[in-house]
mmCIF file of C-alpha atoms in Angstrom:
data_model
loop_
_atom_site.group_PDB
_atom_site.id
_atom_site.type_symbol
_atom_site.label_atom_id
_atom_site.label_comp_id
_atom_site.label_asym_id
_atom_site.label_seq_id
_atom_site.Cartn_x
_atom_site.Cartn_y
_atom_site.Cartn_z
ATOM 1 C CA MET F 1 56.375 81.528 -45.724
ATOM 2 C CA ASN F 2 52.995 79.901 -46.221
ATOM 3 C CA GLY F 3 51.474 83.477 -45.682
ATOM 4 C CA ARG F 4 52.816 84.253 -42.695
ATOM 5 C CA SER F 5 54.486 87.626 -42.121
ATOM 6 C CA PRO F 6 58.188 88.096 -41.400
ATOM 7 C CA ARG F 7 57.467 89.061 -37.595
ATOM 8 C CA THR F 8 55.409 86.001 -37.279
ATOM 9 C CA PHE F 9 57.764 83.890 -38.734
ATOM 10 C CA THR F 10 60.599 85.461 -36.408
ATOM 11 C CA ARG F 11 58.524 85.194 -33.667
ATOM 12 C CA THR F 12 57.617 81.296 -34.310
ATOM 13 C CA LEU F 13 61.482 80.715 -34.506
ATOM 14 C CA ALA F 14 61.798 82.684 -31.227
ATOM 15 C CA LEU F 15 59.663 79.764 -29.649
ATOM 16 C CA THR F 16 62.221 77.418 -29.944
ATOM 17 C CA ALA F 17 65.085 79.227 -29.005
ATOM 18 C CA LEU F 18 64.671 79.837 -25.204
ATOM 19 C CA PRO F 19 67.180 77.487 -23.939
ATOM 20 C CA THR F 20 69.675 78.406 -26.479
ATOM 21 C CA ALA F 21 69.222 82.274 -25.398
ATOM 22 C CA LEU F 22 69.575 81.447 -21.618
ATOM 23 C CA LEU F 23 73.214 80.497 -22.451
ATOM 24 C CA MET F 24 73.688 83.289 -24.888
ATOM 25 C CA GLY F 25 74.699 85.721 -22.472
ATOM 26 C CA ALA F 26 77.921 83.760 -20.642
ATOM 27 C CA PRO F 27 80.731 85.905 -20.298
ATOM 28 C CA ALA F 28 83.911 86.006 -22.545
ATOM 29 C CA THR F 29 85.975 87.232 -19.377
ATOM 30 C CA SER F 30 85.124 87.280 -15.559
ATOM 31 C CA THR F 31 86.772 87.140 -12.156
ATOM 32 C CA ALA F 32 86.172 89.149 -8.596
ATOM 33 C CA LEU F 33 87.878 89.629 -5.574
ATOM 34 C CA LEU F 34 85.860 90.992 -2.309
ATOM 35 C CA ALA F 35 87.428 94.107 -0.654
ATOM 36 C CA PRO F 36 88.749 93.143 2.997
ATOM 37 C CA GLY F 37 86.788 94.447 5.643
ATOM 38 C CA GLY F 38 83.629 95.447 3.462
ATOM 39 C CA PRO F 39 80.758 94.515 1.052
ATOM 40 C CA ARG F 40 82.356 96.813 -1.630
ATOM 41 C CA ALA F 41 84.308 94.667 -4.422
ATOM 42 C CA ARG F 42 87.178 95.331 -6.457
ATOM 43 C CA GLU F 43 86.877 94.079 -10.024
ATOM 44 C CA THR F 44 89.027 92.861 -12.760
ATOM 45 C CA THR F 45 88.891 90.520 -15.633
ATOM 46 C CA ARG F 46 90.593 87.374 -17.030
ATOM 47 C CA ALA F 47 89.910 85.026 -20.204
ATOM 48 C CA ASP F 48 88.057 81.844 -19.613
ATOM 49 C CA ASP F 49 86.491 78.979 -21.451
ATOM 50 C CA THR F 50 83.322 81.228 -22.250
ATOM 51 C CA ALA F 51 84.990 83.148 -24.743
ATOM 52 C CA GLY F 52 83.124 83.575 -28.082
ATOM 53 C CA ARG F 53 79.689 83.510 -26.658
ATOM 54 C CA PRO F 54 77.245 86.326 -27.530
ATOM 55 C CA GLY F 55 76.262 88.457 -24.673
ATOM 56 C CA ASN F 56 73.127 90.723 -25.983
ATOM 57 C CA VAL F 57 70.509 88.731 -24.765
ATOM 58 C CA LEU F 58 68.055 90.206 -22.533
ATOM 59 C CA TRP F 59 67.037 87.769 -19.481
ATOM 60 C CA VAL F 60 64.628 88.650 -16.652
ATOM 61 C CA LEU F 61 63.087 85.942 -13.978
ATOM 62 C CA ARG F 62 60.105 87.004 -12.000
ATOM 63 C CA ALA F 63 59.363 84.555 -9.125
ATOM 64 C CA GLY F 64 57.051 84.706 -6.242
ATOM 65 C CA ARG F 65 59.909 82.832 -4.262
ATOM 66 C CA LEU F 66 63.140 82.217 -5.152
ATOM 67 C CA VAL F 67 65.221 80.008 -3.113
ATOM 68 C CA LEU F 68 69.325 79.627 -3.566
ATOM 69 C CA HIS F 69 70.355 76.216 -1.892
ATOM 70 C CA GLY F 70 74.118 76.254 -0.853
ATOM 71 C CA SER F 71 74.661 79.854 -2.478
ATOM 72 C CA ALA F 72 77.581 81.893 -2.538
ATOM 73 C CA PHE F 73 78.005 85.432 -3.439
ATOM 74 C CA HIS F 74 81.370 86.042 -5.349
ATOM 75 C CA GLY F 75 81.527 89.764 -5.851
ATOM 76 C CA VAL F 76 81.307 92.008 -8.671
ATOM 77 C CA VAL F 77 82.669 91.046 -11.805
ATOM 78 C CA THR F 78 83.486 92.743 -15.422
ATOM 79 C CA VAL F 79 82.038 90.433 -18.060
ATOM 80 C CA ARG F 80 83.153 91.235 -21.568
ATOM 81 C CA THR F 81 80.138 90.362 -23.843
ATOM 82 C CA ALA F 82 79.332 91.027 -27.340
ATOM 83 C CA ALA F 83 77.320 93.962 -26.454
ATOM 84 C CA GLY F 84 80.217 95.361 -24.605
ATOM 85 C CA PRO F 85 81.944 95.285 -20.894
ATOM 86 C CA LEU F 86 78.837 94.548 -18.347
ATOM 87 C CA ARG F 87 79.039 95.118 -14.334
ATOM 88 C CA ALA F 88 77.445 92.071 -12.761
ATOM 89 C CA LEU F 89 77.138 90.209 -9.319
ATOM 90 C CA LYS F 90 78.415 86.698 -9.547
ATOM 91 C CA PHE F 91 76.712 83.835 -7.503
ATOM 92 C CA THR F 92 76.874 80.220 -7.460
ATOM 93 C CA ALA F 93 74.389 77.888 -5.673
ATOM 94 C CA ARG F 94 73.780 74.195 -5.552
ATOM 95 C CA SER F 95 70.494 74.644 -6.856
ATOM 96 C CA LEU F 96 67.518 77.299 -7.212
ATOM 97 C CA ASP F 97 63.767 76.518 -6.150
ATOM 98 C CA ILE F 98 61.554 78.840 -8.107
ATOM 99 C CA GLY F 99 58.006 79.590 -7.141
ATOM 100 C CA GLY F 100 55.659 81.016 -10.048
ATOM 101 C CA LEU F 101 58.278 81.190 -12.699
ATOM 102 C CA ASP F 102 57.680 83.796 -15.028
ATOM 103 C CA LEU F 103 60.692 83.854 -17.581
ATOM 104 C CA ALA F 104 61.325 86.201 -20.402
ATOM 105 C CA ALA F 105 64.195 86.313 -22.688
ATOM 106 C CA GLY F 106 65.173 87.758 -26.053
ATOM 107 C CA ARG F 107 67.158 90.306 -28.252
ATOM 108 C CA ASP F 108 66.184 92.643 -31.331
ATOM 109 C CA GLY F 109 62.832 93.112 -30.187
ATOM 110 C CA VAL F 110 61.845 89.354 -30.221
ATOM 111 C CA MET F 111 60.940 88.674 -26.943
ATOM 112 C CA VAL F 112 60.074 84.499 -25.598
ATOM 113 C CA ARG F 113 58.329 83.876 -22.591
ATOM 114 C CA LEU F 114 57.991 81.166 -20.397
ATOM 115 C CA ARG F 115 55.656 80.342 -17.611
ATOM 116 C CA ALA F 116 55.195 77.790 -15.118
ATOM 117 C CA LYS F 117 51.832 76.308 -14.127
ATOM 118 C CA PRO F 118 50.583 78.363 -11.336
ATOM 119 C CA ALA F 119 51.215 76.968 -7.667
ATOM 120 C CA THR F 120 54.037 75.111 -8.873
ATOM 121 C CA THR F 121 58.045 75.197 -7.959
ATOM 122 C CA SER F 122 60.427 74.718 -11.011
ATOM 123 C CA THR F 123 63.751 73.754 -10.383
ATOM 124 C CA ILE F 124 67.461 74.568 -11.632
ATOM 125 C CA LYS F 125 70.130 72.289 -10.247
ATOM 126 C CA GLY F 126 73.701 71.828 -10.937
ATOM 127 C CA LYS F 127 74.895 68.801 -12.832
ATOM 128 C CA GLY F 128 76.410 66.005 -10.502
ATOM 129 C CA LYS F 129 78.545 67.763 -7.854
ATOM 130 C CA GLY F 130 78.584 70.955 -9.922
ATOM 131 C CA VAL F 131 77.041 74.275 -9.464
ATOM 132 C CA VAL F 132 74.882 76.818 -11.018
ATOM 133 C CA THR F 133 76.674 80.224 -11.769
ATOM 134 C CA LEU F 134 74.604 83.225 -12.038
ATOM 135 C CA TYR F 135 75.827 86.525 -13.688
ATOM 136 C CA THR F 136 73.312 89.173 -12.134
ATOM 137 C CA ARG F 137 72.857 92.856 -13.181
ATOM 138 C CA LYS F 138 70.139 93.463 -10.595
ATOM 139 C CA LEU F 139 68.124 91.416 -8.165
ATOM 140 C CA SER F 140 65.193 93.056 -5.917
ATOM 141 C CA GLY F 141 62.624 91.452 -3.598
ATOM 142 C CA THR F 142 62.173 90.732 -0.180
ATOM 143 C CA VAL F 143 64.481 88.669 1.785
ATOM 144 C CA THR F 144 62.898 85.910 3.907
ATOM 145 C CA GLY F 145 65.791 83.575 4.649
ATOM 146 C CA LEU F 146 69.402 84.080 5.375
ATOM 147 C CA GLY F 147 70.340 80.574 6.250
ATOM 148 C CA GLY F 148 69.729 81.167 9.908
ATOM 149 C CA ALA F 149 71.357 84.443 9.980
ATOM 150 C CA PRO F 150 69.342 87.844 11.337
ATOM 151 C CA LEU F 151 67.488 88.885 8.775
ATOM 152 C CA PRO F 152 68.015 92.977 7.643
ATOM 153 C CA VAL F 153 65.704 95.721 9.174
ATOM 154 C CA ASP F 154 64.574 96.790 5.764
ATOM 155 C CA ARG F 155 63.976 93.551 4.008
ATOM 156 C CA SER F 156 62.743 94.999 0.767
ATOM 157 C CA VAL F 157 66.065 95.248 -1.039
ATOM 158 C CA THR F 158 67.395 95.938 -4.584
ATOM 159 C CA VAL F 159 70.907 94.620 -5.245
ATOM 160 C CA THR F 160 73.363 96.038 -8.064
ATOM 161 C CA PRO F 161 76.820 96.192 -8.737
ATOM 162 C CA ASP F 162 76.585 99.712 -6.642
ATOM 163 C CA ALA F 163 74.590 98.919 -3.785
ATOM 164 C CA LEU F 164 75.634 95.850 -2.119
ATOM 165 C CA PRO F 165 74.330 95.338 1.397
ATOM 166 C CA SER F 166 76.665 93.782 4.196
ATOM 167 C CA TRP F 167 74.510 90.590 4.461
ATOM 168 C CA LEU F 168 74.978 89.740 1.315
ATOM 169 C CA HIS F 169 78.790 88.293 1.769
ATOM 170 C CA HIS F 170 79.645 86.146 4.924
ATOM 171 C CA THR F 171 82.805 85.630 5.491
ATOM 172 C CA ALA F 172 82.082 82.695 8.507
ATOM 173 C CA VAL F 173 79.537 80.934 6.448
ATOM 174 C CA PRO F 174 80.951 79.833 2.853
ATOM 175 C CA THR F 175 77.280 78.693 1.467
ATOM 176 C CA ARG F 176 73.628 79.151 2.833
ATOM 177 C CA THR F 177 70.497 78.949 1.745
ATOM 178 C CA VAL F 178 69.107 82.289 0.935
ATOM 179 C CA THR F 179 65.186 82.987 0.132
ATOM 180 C CA PHE F 180 63.740 85.551 -1.501
ATOM 181 C CA GLU F 181 59.878 86.624 -2.183
ATOM 182 C CA ASN F 182 58.056 88.642 -5.076
ATOM 183 C CA VAL F 183 61.662 88.874 -6.619
ATOM 184 C CA THR F 184 62.825 90.042 -9.958
ATOM 185 C CA VAL F 185 66.096 89.195 -11.644
ATOM 186 C CA ALA F 186 67.898 90.718 -14.389
ATOM 187 C CA GLN F 187 70.747 88.154 -15.562
ATOM 188 C CA VAL F 188 73.624 88.403 -17.656
ATOM 189 C CA ALA F 189 74.069 84.563 -17.808
ATOM 190 C CA GLN F 190 73.572 81.493 -16.335
ATOM 191 C CA ILE F 191 76.082 78.495 -16.630
ATOM 192 C CA GLY F 192 75.626 75.068 -15.767
ATOM 193 C CA GLY F 193 72.297 73.581 -14.271
ATOM 194 C CA ASP F 194 69.262 71.893 -15.846
ATOM 195 C CA LEU F 195 65.944 73.547 -15.863
ATOM 196 C CA SER F 196 63.043 71.703 -14.667
ATOM 197 C CA VAL F 197 59.354 73.340 -15.008
ATOM 198 C CA THR F 198 56.237 71.964 -14.116
ATOM 199 C CA GLY F 199 53.076 72.721 -16.837
ATOM 200 C CA SER F 200 55.177 75.087 -18.714
ATOM 201 C CA LEU F 201 53.645 77.701 -21.408
ATOM 202 C CA LEU F 202 56.149 78.967 -24.128
ATOM 203 C CA TYR F 203 55.067 81.922 -26.153
ATOM 204 C CA ALA F 204 56.488 84.763 -28.006
ATOM 205 C CA ALA F 205 55.537 88.398 -26.182
ATOM 206 C CA ASP F 206 56.256 92.140 -27.202
ATOM 207 C CA GLU F 207 59.374 93.492 -25.293
#
């Protein structure tokens, strides 16, 4: 241990674990069906090929600006994880632009934090023709773009499985670019996509 305390050693290990942690929350089961005629969603579950992955990683993204290109909302899902069943919002996107990325992930009291260089835009892009799938417990921020659709009167929003605004799902437009500012996203999991960060700083931090 070279004189390092157990906590310091644990933190050192955590510094190398962020890319793995971002996938640890992948759900064991998931599906969703939007209720006709409204933004509420009915929920169900089915087995898929992500079974067996851990699901007790806390992952919180903060950003000055978040742009979801080619995004679609797939409703509320119930995901079965190592931490028990969780209800989440399911989104897909062709790619994401993240301005001022500040990402924290961890579990068991050990947090790893990744910050991008100020005034830079990080990206998450689907591989090939694939998409990025996001399972989100809570999204809060200011809506500044809905792919050309009218913005809501109150642009400051907090979206959860129990609070779904009417603009979130647009049946006439399968995919669109949605933009948020000063956003905080509490994630369950991200599946697919490559993260690119400019001038990143990675360090251990208290929860």
